[in-house]
PDB file of C-alpha atoms in Angstrom:
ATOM      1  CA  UNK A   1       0.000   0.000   0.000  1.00  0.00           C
ATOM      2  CA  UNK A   2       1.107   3.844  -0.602  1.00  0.00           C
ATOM      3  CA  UNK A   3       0.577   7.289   0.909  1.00  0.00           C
ATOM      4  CA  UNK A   4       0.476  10.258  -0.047  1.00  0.00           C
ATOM      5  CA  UNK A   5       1.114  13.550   1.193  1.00  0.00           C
ATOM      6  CA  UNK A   6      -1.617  15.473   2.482  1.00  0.00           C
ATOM      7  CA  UNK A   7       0.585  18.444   1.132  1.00  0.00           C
ATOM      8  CA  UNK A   8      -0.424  17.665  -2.476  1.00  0.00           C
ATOM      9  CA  UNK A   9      -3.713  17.788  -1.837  1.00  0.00           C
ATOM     10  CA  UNK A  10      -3.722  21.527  -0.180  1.00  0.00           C
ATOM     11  CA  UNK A  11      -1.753  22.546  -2.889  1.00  0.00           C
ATOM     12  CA  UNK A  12      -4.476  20.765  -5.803  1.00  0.00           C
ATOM     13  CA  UNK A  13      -6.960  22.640  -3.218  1.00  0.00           C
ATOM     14  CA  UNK A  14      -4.938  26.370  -4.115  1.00  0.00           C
ATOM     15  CA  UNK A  15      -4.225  25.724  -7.652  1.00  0.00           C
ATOM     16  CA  UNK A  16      -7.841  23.992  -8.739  1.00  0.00           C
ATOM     17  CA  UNK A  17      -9.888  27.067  -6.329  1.00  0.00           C
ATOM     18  CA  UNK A  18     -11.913  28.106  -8.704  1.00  0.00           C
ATOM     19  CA  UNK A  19     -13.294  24.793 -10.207  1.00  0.00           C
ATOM     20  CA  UNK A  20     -13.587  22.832  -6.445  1.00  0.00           C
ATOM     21  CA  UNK A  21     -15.246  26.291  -4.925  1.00  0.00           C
ATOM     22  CA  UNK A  22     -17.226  26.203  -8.256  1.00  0.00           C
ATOM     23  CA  UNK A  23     -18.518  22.866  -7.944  1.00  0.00           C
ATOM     24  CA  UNK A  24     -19.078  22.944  -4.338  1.00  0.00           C
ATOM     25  CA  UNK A  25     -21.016  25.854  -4.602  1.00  0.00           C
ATOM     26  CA  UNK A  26     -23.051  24.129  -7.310  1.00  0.00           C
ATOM     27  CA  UNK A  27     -23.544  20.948  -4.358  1.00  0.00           C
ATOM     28  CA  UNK A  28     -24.626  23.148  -2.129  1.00  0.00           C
ATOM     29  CA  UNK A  29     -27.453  24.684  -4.243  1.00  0.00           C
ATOM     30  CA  UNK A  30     -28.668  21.236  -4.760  1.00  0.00           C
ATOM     31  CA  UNK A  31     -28.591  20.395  -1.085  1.00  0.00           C
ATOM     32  CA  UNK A  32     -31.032  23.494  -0.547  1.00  0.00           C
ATOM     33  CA  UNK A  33     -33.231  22.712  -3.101  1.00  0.00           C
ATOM     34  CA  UNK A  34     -33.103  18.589  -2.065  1.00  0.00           C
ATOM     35  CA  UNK A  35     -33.981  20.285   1.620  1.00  0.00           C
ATOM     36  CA  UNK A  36     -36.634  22.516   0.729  1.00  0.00           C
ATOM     37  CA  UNK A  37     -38.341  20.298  -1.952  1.00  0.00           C
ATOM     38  CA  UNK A  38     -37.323  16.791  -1.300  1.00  0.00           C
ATOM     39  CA  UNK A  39     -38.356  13.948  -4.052  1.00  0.00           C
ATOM     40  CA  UNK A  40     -36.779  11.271  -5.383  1.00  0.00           C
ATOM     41  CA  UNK A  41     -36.730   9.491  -9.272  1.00  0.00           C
ATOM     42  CA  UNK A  42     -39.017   6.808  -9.965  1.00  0.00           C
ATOM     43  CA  UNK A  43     -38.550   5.972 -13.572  1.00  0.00           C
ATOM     44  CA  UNK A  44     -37.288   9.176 -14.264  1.00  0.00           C
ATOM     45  CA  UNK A  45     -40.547  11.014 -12.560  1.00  0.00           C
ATOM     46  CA  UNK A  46     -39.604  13.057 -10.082  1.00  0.00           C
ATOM     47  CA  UNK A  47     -41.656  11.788  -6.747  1.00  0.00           C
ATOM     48  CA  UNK A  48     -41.833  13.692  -3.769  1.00  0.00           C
ATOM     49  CA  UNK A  49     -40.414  12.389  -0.955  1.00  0.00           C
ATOM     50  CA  UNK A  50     -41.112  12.531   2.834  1.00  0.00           C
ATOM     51  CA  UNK A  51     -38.054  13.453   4.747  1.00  0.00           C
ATOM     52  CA  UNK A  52     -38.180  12.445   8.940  1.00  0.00           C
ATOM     53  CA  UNK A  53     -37.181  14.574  11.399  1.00  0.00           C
ATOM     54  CA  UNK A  54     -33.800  12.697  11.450  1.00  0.00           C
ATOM     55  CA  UNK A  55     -32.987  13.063   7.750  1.00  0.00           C
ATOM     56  CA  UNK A  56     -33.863  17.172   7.847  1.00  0.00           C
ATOM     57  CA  UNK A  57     -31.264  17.239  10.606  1.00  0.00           C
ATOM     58  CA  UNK A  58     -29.006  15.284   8.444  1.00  0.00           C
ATOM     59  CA  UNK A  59     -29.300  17.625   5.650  1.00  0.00           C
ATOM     60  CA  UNK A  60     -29.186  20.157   7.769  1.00  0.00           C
ATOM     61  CA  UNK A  61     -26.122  19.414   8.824  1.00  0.00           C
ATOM     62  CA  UNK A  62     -24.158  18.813   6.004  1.00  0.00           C
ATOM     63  CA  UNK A  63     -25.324  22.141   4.456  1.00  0.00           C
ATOM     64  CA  UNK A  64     -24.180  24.195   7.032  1.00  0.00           C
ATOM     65  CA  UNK A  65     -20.814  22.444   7.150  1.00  0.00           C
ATOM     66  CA  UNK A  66     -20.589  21.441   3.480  1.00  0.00           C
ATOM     67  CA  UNK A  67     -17.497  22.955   2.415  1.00  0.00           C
ATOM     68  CA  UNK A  68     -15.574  22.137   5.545  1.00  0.00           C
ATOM     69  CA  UNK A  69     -16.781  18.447   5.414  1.00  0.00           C
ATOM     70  CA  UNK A  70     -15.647  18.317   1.119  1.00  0.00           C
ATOM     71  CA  UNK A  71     -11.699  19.549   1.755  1.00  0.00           C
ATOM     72  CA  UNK A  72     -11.687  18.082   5.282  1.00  0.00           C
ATOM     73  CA  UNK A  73      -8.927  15.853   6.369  1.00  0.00           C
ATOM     74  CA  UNK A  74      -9.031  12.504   7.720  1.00  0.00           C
ATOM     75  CA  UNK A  75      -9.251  13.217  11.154  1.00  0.00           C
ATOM     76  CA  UNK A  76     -11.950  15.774  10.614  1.00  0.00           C
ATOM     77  CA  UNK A  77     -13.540  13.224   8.660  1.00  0.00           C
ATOM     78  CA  UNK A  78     -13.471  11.203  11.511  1.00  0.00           C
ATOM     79  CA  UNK A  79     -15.109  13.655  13.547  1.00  0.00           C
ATOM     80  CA  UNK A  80     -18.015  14.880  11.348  1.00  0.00           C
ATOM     81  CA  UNK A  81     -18.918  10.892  10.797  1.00  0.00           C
ATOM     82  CA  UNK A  82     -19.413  10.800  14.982  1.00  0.00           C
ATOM     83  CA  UNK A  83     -21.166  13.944  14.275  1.00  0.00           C
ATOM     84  CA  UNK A  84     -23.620  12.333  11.811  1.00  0.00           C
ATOM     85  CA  UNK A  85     -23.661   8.887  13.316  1.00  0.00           C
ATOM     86  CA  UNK A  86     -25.423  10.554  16.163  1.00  0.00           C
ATOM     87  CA  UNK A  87     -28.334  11.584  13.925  1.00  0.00           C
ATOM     88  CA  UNK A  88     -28.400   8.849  11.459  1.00  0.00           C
ATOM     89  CA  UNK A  89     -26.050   6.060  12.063  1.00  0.00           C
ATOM     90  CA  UNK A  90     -24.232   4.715   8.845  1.00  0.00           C
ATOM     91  CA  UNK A  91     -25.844   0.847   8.874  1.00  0.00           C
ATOM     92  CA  UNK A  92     -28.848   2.628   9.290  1.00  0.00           C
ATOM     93  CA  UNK A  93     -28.601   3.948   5.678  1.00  0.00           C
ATOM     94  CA  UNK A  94     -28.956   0.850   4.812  1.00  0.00           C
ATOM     95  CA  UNK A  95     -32.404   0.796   6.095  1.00  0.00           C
ATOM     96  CA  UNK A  96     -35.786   0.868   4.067  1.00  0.00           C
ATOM     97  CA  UNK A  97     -36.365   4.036   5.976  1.00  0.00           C
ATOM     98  CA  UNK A  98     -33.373   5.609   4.779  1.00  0.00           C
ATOM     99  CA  UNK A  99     -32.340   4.106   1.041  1.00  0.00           C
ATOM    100  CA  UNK A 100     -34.244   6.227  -1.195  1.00  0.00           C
ATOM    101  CA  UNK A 101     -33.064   9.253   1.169  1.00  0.00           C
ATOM    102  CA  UNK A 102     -29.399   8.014   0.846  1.00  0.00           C
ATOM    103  CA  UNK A 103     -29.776   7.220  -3.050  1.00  0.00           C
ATOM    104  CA  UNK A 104     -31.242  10.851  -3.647  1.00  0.00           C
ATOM    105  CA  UNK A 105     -28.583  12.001  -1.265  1.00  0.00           C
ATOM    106  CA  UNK A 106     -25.686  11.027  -3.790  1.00  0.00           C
ATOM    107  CA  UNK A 107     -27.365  11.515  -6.863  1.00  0.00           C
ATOM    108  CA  UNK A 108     -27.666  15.554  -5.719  1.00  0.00           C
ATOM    109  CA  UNK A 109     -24.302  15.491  -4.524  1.00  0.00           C
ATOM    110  CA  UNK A 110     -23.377  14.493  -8.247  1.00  0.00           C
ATOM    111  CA  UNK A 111     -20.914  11.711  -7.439  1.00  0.00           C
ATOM    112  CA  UNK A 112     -21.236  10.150 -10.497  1.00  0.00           C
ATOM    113  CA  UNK A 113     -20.714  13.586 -12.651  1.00  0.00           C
ATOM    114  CA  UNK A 114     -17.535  13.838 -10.928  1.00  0.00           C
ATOM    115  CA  UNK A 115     -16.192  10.342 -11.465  1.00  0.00           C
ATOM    116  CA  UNK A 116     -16.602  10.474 -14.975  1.00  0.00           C
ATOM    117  CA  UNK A 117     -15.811  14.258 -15.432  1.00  0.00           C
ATOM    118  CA  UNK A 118     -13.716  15.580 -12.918  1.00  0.00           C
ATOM    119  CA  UNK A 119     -11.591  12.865 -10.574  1.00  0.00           C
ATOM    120  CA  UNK A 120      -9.976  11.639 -13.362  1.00  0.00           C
ATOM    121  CA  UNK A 121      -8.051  14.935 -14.265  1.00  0.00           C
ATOM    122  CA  UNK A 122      -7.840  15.266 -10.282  1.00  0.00           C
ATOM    123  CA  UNK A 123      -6.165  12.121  -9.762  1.00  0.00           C
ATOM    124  CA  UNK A 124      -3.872  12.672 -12.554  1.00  0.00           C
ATOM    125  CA  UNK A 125      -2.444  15.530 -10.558  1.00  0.00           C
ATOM    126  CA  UNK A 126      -1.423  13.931  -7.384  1.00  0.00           C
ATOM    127  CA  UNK A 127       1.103  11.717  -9.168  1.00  0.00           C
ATOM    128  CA  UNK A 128      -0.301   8.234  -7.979  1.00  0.00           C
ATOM    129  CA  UNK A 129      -0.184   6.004 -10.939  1.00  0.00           C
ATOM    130  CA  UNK A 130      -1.176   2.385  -9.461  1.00  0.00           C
ATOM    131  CA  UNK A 131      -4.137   1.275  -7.346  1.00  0.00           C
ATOM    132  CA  UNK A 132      -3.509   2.465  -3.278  1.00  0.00           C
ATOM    133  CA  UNK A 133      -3.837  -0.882  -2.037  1.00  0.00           C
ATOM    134  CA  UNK A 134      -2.105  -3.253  -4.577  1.00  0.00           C
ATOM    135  CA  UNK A 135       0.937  -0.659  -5.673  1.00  0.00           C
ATOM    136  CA  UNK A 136       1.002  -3.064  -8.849  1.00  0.00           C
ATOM    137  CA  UNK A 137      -2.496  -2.736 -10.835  1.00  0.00           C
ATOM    138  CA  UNK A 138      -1.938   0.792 -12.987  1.00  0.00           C
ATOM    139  CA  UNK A 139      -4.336   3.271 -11.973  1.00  0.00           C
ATOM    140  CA  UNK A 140      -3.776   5.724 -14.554  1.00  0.00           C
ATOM    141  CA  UNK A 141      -5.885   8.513 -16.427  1.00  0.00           C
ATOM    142  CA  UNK A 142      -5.582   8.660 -20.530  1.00  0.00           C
ATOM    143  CA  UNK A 143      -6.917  11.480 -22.936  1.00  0.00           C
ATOM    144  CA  UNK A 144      -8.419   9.843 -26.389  1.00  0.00           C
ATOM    145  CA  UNK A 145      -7.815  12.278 -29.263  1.00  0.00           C
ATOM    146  CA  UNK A 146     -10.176  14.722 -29.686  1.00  0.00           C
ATOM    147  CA  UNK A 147     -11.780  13.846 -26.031  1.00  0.00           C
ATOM    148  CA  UNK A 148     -11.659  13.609 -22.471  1.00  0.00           C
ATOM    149  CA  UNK A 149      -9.365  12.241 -20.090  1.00  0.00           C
ATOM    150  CA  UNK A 150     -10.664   9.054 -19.071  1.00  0.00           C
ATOM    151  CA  UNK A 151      -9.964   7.225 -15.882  1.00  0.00           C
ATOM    152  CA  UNK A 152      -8.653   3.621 -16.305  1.00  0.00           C
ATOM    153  CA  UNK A 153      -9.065   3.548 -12.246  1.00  0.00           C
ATOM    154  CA  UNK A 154     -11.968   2.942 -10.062  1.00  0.00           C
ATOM    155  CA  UNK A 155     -12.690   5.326  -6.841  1.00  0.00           C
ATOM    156  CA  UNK A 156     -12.750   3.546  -3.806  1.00  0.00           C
ATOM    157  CA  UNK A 157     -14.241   5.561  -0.722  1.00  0.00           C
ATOM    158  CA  UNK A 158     -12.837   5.061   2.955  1.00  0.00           C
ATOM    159  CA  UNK A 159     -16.032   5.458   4.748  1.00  0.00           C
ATOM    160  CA  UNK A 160     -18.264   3.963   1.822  1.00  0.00           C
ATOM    161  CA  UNK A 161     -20.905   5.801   0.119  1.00  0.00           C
ATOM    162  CA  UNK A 162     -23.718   3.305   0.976  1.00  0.00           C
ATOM    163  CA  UNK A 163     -23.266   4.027   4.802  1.00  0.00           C
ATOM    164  CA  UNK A 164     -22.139   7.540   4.087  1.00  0.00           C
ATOM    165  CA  UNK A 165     -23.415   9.641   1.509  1.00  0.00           C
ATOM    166  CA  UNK A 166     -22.182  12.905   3.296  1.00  0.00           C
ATOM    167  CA  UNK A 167     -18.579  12.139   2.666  1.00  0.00           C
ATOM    168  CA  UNK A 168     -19.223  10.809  -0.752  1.00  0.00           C
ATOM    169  CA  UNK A 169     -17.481  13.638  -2.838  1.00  0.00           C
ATOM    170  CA  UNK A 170     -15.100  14.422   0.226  1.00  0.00           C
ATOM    171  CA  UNK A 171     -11.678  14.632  -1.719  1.00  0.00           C
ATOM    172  CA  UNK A 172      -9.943  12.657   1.326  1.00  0.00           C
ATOM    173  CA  UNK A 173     -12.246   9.814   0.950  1.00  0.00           C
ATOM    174  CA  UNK A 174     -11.465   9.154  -2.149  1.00  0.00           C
ATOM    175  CA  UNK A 175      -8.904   6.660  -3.014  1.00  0.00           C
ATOM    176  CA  UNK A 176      -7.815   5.560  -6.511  1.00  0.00           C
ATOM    177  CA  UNK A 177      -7.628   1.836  -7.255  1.00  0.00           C
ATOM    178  CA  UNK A 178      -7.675  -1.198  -9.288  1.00  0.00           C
ATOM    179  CA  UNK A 179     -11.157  -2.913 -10.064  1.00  0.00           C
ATOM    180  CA  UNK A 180      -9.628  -6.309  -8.162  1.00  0.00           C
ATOM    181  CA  UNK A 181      -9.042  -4.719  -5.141  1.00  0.00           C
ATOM    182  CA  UNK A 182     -12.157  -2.285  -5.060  1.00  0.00           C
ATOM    183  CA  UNK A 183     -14.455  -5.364  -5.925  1.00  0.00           C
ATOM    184  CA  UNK A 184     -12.448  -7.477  -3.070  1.00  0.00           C
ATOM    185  CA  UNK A 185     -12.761  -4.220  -0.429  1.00  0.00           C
ATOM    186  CA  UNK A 186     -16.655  -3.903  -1.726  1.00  0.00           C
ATOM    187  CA  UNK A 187     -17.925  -1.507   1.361  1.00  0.00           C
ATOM    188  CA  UNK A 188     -15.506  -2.865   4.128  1.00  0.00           C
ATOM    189  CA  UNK A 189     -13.047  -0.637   5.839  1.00  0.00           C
ATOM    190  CA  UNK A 190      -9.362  -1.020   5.795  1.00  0.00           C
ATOM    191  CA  UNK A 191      -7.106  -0.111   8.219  1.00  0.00           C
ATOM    192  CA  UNK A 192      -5.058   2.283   5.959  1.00  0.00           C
ATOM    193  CA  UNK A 193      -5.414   5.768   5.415  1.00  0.00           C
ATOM    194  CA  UNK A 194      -3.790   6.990   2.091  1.00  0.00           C
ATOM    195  CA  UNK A 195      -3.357  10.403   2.928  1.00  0.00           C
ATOM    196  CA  UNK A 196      -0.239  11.322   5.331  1.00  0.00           C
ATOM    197  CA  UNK A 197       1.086  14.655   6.729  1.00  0.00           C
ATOM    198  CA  UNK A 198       5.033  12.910   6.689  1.00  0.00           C
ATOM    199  CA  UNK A 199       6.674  13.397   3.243  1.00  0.00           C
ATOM    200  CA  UNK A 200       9.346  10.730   4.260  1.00  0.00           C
ATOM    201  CA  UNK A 201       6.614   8.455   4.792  1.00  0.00           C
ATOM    202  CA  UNK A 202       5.319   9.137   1.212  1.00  0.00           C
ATOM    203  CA  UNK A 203       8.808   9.998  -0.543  1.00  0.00           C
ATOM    204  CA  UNK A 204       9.465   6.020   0.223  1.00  0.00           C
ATOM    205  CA  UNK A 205       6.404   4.705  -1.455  1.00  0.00           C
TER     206      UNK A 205
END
């Protein structure tokens, strides 16, 4: 397994302002609008959708905090998932009560926009070129002519979407990888955090 330094990250955070405070402003105007008219897709009809008492404070919270919780480190991480476990724990997403909340959840934070359209260019930048986990699967990102750069990586997340949708586009959550591994990991938690705040540690990976 490899680190890397948190350093690169802060400085992808100076260098990229613009597009990240871009984008999360653009999450953050979908959050309001998911809070203040909540529905859901059913067959591509847009249903409205009940929201408890629980899942408004959920919301709640991650709108007030959203920025802090998308660039936060690990540790901070750490602490906004106790934060949120004590309104909705993250099995409980898992719940009947709580799916189509969670689904909607992700689909407003635009997860899947950004895989395809954004965290491949972002990866590029930090300089990892093999999967986090296996060091020996490539995890690289390619432009075809006359397109896109294209990600031949998966994104893995530390705390996993399906138990925590708030930390789904957090950039420290997000770890590239191989398909092997990721299918292998599935939603499990590892006890390895890529990101690191010693340079020796990562200068030797």
């Amino acid at each position: 397994m490899i680190s890397i330094n948190a350093k690169i990250i802060e400085d992808l955070f100076a260098s990229e302002k613009v597009r990240i405070d871009n984008q999360i402003a653009l999450k953050k105007a979908q959050l309001y609008y998911f809070q203040n008219n909540p529905t859901h897709s059913v067959n591509r009809v847009q249903i409205p959708l009940e929201l408890t008492p629980n899942q408004i404070n959920y919301l709640t919270l991650l709108y007030n905090e959203f920025e802090k919780i998308v660039k936060a480190k690990p540790s901070t991480i750490d602490d906004f998932r106790i934060a949120f476990d004590g309104i909705i724990p993250g099995t409980q997403m898992k719940s009947i009560a709580n799916i189509e909340f969670r689904n909607e959840l992700i689909k407003r934070l635009g997860y899947s926009e950004l895989r395809d359209n954004f965290y491949p260019e972002y990866f590029e930048k930090t300089g990892i070129k093999t999967c986090v986990y296996c060091n020996s699967q490539l995890a690289l990102t390619v432009r075809i002519v006359g397109g896109p750069r294209k990600a031949k990586f998966q994104i893995d997340h530390y705390y996993p979407k399906s138990e925590y949708p708030c930390f789904s586009i957090s950039f420290y959550n997000l770890y590239p990888v191989c398909g092997p591994c990721n299918n292998s990991k599935s939603a499990s938690q590892i006890n390895f955090n890529l990101y690191s705040d010693n340079w020796s540690e990562y200068s030797k990976s």
